[in-house]
Coordinates of C-alpha atoms and ligand atoms in Angstrom, one line a residue:
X1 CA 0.0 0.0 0.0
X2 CA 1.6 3.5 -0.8
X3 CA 2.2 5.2 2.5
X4 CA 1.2 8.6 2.5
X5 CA 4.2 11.1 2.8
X6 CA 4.0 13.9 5.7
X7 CA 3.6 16.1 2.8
X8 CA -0.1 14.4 2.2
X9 CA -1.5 14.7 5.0
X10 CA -2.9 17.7 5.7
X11 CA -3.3 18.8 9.7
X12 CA -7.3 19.0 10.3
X13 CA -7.8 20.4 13.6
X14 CA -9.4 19.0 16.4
X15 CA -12.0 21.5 16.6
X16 CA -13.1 21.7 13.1
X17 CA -13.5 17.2 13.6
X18 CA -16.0 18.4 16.5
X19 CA -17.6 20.5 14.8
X20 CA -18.7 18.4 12.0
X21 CA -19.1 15.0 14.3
X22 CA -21.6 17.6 16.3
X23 CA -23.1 19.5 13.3
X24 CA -26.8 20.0 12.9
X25 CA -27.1 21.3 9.4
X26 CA -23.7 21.2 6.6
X27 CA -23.7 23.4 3.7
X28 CA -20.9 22.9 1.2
X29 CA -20.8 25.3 -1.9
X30 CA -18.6 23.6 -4.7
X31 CA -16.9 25.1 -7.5
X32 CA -15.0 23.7 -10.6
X33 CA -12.0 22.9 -7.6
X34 CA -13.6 19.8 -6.6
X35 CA -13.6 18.3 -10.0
X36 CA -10.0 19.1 -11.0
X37 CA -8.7 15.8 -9.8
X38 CA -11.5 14.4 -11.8
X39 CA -9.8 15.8 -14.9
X40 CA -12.4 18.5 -15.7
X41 CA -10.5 21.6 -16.1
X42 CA -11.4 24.6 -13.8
X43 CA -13.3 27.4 -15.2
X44 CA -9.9 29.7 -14.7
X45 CA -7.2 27.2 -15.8
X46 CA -6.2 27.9 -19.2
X47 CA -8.4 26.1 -21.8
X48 CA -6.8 23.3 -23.2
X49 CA -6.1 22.7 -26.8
X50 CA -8.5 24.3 -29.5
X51 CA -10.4 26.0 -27.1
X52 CA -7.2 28.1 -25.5
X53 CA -7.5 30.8 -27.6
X54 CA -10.9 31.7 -25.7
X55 CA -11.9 33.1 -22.5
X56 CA -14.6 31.1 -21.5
X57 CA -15.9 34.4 -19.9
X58 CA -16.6 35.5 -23.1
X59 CA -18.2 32.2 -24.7
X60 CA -20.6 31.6 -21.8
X61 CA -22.9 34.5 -22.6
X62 CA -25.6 34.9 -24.3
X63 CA -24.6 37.9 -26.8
X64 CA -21.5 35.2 -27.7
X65 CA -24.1 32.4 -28.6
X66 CA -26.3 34.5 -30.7
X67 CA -23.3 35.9 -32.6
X68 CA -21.9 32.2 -33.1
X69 CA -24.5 29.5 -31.9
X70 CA -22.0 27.2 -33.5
X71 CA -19.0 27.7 -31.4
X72 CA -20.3 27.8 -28.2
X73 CA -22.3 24.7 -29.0
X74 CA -19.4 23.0 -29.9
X75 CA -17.3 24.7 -26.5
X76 CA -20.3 23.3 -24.5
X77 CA -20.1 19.7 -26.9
X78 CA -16.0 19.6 -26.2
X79 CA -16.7 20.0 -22.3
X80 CA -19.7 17.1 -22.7
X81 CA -17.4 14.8 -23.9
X82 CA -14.9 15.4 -21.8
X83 CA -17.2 15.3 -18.9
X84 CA -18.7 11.9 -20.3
X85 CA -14.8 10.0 -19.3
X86 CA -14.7 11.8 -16.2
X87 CA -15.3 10.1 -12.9
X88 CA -16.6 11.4 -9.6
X89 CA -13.2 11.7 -7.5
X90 CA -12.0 10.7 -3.6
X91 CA -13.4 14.6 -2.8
X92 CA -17.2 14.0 -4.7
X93 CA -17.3 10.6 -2.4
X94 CA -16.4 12.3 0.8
X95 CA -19.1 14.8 0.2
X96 CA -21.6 11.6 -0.3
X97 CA -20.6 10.5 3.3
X98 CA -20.9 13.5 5.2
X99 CA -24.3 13.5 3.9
X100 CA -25.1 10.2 4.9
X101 CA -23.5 10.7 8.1
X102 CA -24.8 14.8 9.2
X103 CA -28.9 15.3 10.4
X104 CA -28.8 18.0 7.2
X105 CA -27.0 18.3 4.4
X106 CA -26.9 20.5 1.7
X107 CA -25.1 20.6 -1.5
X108 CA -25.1 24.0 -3.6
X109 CA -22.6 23.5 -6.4
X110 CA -21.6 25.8 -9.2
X111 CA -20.8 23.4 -11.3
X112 CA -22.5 22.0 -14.2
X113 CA -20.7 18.4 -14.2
X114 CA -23.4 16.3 -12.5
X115 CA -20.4 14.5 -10.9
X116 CA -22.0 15.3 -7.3
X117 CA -25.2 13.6 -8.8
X118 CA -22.8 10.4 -10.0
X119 CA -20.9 10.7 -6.6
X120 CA -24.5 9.4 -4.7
X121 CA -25.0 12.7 -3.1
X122 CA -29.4 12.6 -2.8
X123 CA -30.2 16.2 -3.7
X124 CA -27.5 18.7 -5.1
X125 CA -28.8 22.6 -5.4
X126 CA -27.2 23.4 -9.3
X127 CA -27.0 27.0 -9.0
X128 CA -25.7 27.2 -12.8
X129 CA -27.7 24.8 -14.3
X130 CA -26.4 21.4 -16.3
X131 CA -24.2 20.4 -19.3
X132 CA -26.2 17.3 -19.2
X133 CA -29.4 19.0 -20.2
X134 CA -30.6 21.7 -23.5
X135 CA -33.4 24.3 -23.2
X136 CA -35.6 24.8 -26.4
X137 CA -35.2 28.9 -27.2
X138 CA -38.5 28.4 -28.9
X139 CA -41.0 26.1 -26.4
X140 CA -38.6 26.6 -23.2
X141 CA -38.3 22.4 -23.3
X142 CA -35.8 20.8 -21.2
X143 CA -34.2 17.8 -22.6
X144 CA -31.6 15.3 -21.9
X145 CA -31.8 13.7 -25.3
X146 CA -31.3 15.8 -28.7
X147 CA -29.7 14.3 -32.0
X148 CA -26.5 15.5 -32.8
X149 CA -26.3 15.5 -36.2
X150 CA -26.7 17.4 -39.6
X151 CA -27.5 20.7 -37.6
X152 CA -25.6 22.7 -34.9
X153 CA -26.9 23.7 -32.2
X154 CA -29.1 20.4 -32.4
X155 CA -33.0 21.5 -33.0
X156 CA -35.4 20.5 -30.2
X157 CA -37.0 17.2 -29.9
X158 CA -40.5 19.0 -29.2
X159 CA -41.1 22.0 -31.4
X160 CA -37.7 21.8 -34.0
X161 CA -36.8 25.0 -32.6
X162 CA -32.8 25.4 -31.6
X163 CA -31.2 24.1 -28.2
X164 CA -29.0 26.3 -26.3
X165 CA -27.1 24.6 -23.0
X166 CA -29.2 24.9 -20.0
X167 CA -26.8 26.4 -18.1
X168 CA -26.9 29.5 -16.8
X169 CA -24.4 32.1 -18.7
X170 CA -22.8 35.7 -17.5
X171 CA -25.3 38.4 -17.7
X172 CA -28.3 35.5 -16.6
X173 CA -29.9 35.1 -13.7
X174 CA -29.7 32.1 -11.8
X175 CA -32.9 30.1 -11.3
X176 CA -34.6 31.6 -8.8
X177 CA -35.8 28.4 -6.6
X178 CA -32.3 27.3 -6.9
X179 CA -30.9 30.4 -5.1
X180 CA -33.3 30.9 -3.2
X181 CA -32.6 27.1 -1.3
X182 CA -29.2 28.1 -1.1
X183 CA -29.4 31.2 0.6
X184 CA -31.9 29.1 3.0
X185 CA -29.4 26.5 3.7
X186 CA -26.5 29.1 4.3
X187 CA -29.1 30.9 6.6
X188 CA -29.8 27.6 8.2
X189 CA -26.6 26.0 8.6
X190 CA -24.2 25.8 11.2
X191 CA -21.1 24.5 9.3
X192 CA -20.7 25.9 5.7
X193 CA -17.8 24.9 3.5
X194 CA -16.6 26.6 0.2
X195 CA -14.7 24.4 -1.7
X196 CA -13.0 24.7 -4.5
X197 CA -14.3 27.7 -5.9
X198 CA -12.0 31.1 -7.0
X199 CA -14.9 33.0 -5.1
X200 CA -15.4 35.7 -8.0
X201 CA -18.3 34.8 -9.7
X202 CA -21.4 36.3 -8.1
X203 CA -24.4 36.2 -6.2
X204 CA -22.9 32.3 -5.4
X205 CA -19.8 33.9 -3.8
X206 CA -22.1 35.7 -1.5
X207 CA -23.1 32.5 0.0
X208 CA -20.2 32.2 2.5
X209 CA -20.5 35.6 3.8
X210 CA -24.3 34.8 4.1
X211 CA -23.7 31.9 6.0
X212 CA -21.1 33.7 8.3
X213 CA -23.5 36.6 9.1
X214 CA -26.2 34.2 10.1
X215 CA -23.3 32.3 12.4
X216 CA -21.8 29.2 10.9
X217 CA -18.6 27.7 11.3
X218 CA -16.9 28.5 8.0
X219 CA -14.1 26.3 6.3
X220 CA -12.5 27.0 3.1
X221 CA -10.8 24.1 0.9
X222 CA -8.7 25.2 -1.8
X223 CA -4.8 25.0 -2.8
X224 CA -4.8 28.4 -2.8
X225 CA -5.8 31.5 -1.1
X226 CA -9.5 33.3 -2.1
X227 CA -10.9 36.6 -1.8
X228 CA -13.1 35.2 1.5
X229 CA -9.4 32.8 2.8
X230 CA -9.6 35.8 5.1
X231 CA -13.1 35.6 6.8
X232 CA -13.1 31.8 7.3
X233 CA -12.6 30.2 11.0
X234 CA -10.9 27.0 9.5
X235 CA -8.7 27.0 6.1
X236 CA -7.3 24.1 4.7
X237 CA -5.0 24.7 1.7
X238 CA -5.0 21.5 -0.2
X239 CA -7.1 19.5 -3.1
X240 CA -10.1 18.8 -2.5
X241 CA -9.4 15.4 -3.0
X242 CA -6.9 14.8 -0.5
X243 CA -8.8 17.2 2.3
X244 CA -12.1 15.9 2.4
X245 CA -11.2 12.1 2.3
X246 CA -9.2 13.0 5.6
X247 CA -11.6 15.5 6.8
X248 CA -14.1 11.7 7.1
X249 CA -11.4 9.5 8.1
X250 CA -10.9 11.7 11.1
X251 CA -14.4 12.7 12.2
X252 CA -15.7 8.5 11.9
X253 CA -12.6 6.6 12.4
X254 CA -15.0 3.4 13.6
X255 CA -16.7 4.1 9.9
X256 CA -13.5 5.1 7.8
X257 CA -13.1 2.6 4.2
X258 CA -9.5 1.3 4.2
X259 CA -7.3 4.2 1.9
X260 CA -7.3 2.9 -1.3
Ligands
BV8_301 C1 -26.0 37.6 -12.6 C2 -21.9 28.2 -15.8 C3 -27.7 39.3 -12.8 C4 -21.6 28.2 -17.3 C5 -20.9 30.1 -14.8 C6 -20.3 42.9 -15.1 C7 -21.0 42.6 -16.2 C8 -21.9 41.5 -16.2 C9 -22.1 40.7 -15.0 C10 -21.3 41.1 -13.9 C11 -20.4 42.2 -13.9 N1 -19.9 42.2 -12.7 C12 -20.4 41.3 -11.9 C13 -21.3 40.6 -12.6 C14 -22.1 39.5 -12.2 C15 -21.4 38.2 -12.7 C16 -20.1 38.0 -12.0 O1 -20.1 37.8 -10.9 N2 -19.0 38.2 -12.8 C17 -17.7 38.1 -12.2 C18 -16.8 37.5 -13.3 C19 -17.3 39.4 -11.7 N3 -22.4 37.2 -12.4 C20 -23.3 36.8 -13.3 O2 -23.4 37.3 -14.4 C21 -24.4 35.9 -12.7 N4 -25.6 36.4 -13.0 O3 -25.3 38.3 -11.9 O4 -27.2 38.0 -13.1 C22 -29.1 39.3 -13.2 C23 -30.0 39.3 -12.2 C24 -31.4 39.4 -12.5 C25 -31.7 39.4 -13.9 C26 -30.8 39.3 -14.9 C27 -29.4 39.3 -14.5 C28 -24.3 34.5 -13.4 C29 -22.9 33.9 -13.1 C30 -22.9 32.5 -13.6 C31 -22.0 32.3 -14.8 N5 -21.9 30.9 -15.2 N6 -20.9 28.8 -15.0 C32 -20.5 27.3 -17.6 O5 -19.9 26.6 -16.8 O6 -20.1 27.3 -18.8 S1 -19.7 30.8 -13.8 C33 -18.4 29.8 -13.7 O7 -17.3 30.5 -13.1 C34 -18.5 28.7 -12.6 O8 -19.8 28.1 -12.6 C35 -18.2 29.4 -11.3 O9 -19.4 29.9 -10.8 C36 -17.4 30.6 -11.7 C37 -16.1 30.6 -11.0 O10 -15.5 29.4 -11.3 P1 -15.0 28.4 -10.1 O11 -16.0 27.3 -10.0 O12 -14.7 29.2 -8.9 O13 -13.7 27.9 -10.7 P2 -12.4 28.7 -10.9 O14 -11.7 28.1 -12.1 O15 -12.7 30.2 -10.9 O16 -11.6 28.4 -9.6 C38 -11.3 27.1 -9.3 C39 -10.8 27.1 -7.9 O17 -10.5 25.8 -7.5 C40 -9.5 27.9 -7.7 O18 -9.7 28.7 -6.5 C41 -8.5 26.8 -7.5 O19 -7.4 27.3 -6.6 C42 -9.3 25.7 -6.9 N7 -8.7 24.4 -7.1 C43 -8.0 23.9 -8.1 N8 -7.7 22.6 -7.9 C44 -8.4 22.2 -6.7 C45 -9.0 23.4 -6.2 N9 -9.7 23.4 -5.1 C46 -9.8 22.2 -4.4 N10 -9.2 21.0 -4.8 C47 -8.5 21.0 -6.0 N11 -7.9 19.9 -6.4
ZN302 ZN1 -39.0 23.5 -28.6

């Protein structure tokens, strides 16, 4: 079995094991962070091969999909794909099992992966939508299934009008049931962890501070520091997928899987 080096581990404090074995409600908001050691690429990492001339800042809008539906079909296609090999990772499981473990638990992500969903966690609050699904411009549809085919964007399966990701782009407002159960759950809980996310994009990187104000525990898990590093009461710089694992192990040792 590889032995972990000192480096590995990382030190999770006493206080912060309490506070989750004793926790009444955990909220976790996810960003693109937790699925980097699945192989997606995080929304600020530079885009890899044909896509790295483009900022995906400016191809997930709507003005950039009505000047080239094409492209940004194909971006969202590319990502799909890529998405499709991609696994849930050692991070997306330890999320599952807090779940299973905590009285609440309550999973906002901003990601559009579905890899929470694949990871077994029950309900997951997609504050951006999902690459898994298309919206009809025409009839409003949602659909999983659309022909790829002779045209691009694909034409809906209802009406034959054009499909445009239903995710939710710069510029869009985010559904409003969707935000609105994550601002209740960072209300409502008394341990909220951000994980993985650059904290830029807004209203999601309110969510923290929301949960803060209304007096949770907050923890941060990220390699590197964030605009809200400095307003959290636990920080644990490392991947996600190293952390949380540990984070587990430590706070149900009687229930901890051997380390793979
Ligand atoms: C809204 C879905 C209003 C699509 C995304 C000026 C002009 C226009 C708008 C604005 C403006 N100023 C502010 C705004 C608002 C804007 C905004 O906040 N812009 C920012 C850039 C300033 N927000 C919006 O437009 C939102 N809508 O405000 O609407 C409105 C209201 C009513 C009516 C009409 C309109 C909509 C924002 C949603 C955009 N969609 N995604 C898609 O995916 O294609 S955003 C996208 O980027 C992600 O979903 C995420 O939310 C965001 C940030 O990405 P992260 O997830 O944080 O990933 P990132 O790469 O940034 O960072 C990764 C982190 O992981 C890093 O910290 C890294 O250190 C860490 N990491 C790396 N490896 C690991 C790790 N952590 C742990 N483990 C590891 N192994
Ligand atoms: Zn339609």
């Amino acid at each position: 079995m590889m032995s972990e080096s000192l480096a590995d581990r990382i030190i999770i404090p006493e206080a912060l094991v309490e506070a989750l074995r004793h926790a009444e409600h955990v909220a976790v908001l996810t960003g693109a962070g937790i699925s980097a050691e699945s192989g997606v690429p995080t929304f600020r990492e530079a885009q890899k091969g044909l896509w790295a001339q483009y900022n995906p800042e400016d191809l997930a809008t709507q003005e950039a999909f009505e000047r080239d539906p094409r492209r940004v079909w194909e971006w969202y296609a590319w990502r799909r794909k890529l998405i499709a090999r991609a696994e849930p990772n050692p991070g997306h499981l330890a999320l599952a099992q807090i779940e299973e473990r905590v009285p609440r638990f309550s999973l906002i992500t901003q990601n559009i992966d579905e890899l929470h969903f694949r990871a077994g966690c029950k309900e997951t609050i997609e504050l951006h939508g999902s690459i898994g699904r298309s919206r009809c411009l025409s009839c409003d549809e949602v659909t999983r299934e659309w022909v790829e085919g002779d045209e691009t964007p694909p034409r809906c399966p209802n009406c034959g009008g054009m499909l445009r990701p239903d995710v939710v782009w710069f510029g869009e407002a985010l559904p409003f049931d969707a935000l609105a159960r994550a601002v209740a759950a960072a209300h409502d809980a008394d341990l909220f962890f951000s994980v993985g996310t650059s904290g830029v994009v807004y209203p999601a990187a309110a969510l923290p501070l929301e949960a803060i104000e209304y007096g949770a525990t907050a923890v941060e898990i990220n390699p590197e520091e964030t605009p809200a590093t400095v307003m959290m009461d636990f920080v644990l710089k490392g991947p996600a997928g190293r952390v949380l694992p540990q984070l587990v192990a430590a706070a149900w040792p009687e229930q901890a899987a051997p380390q793979q």
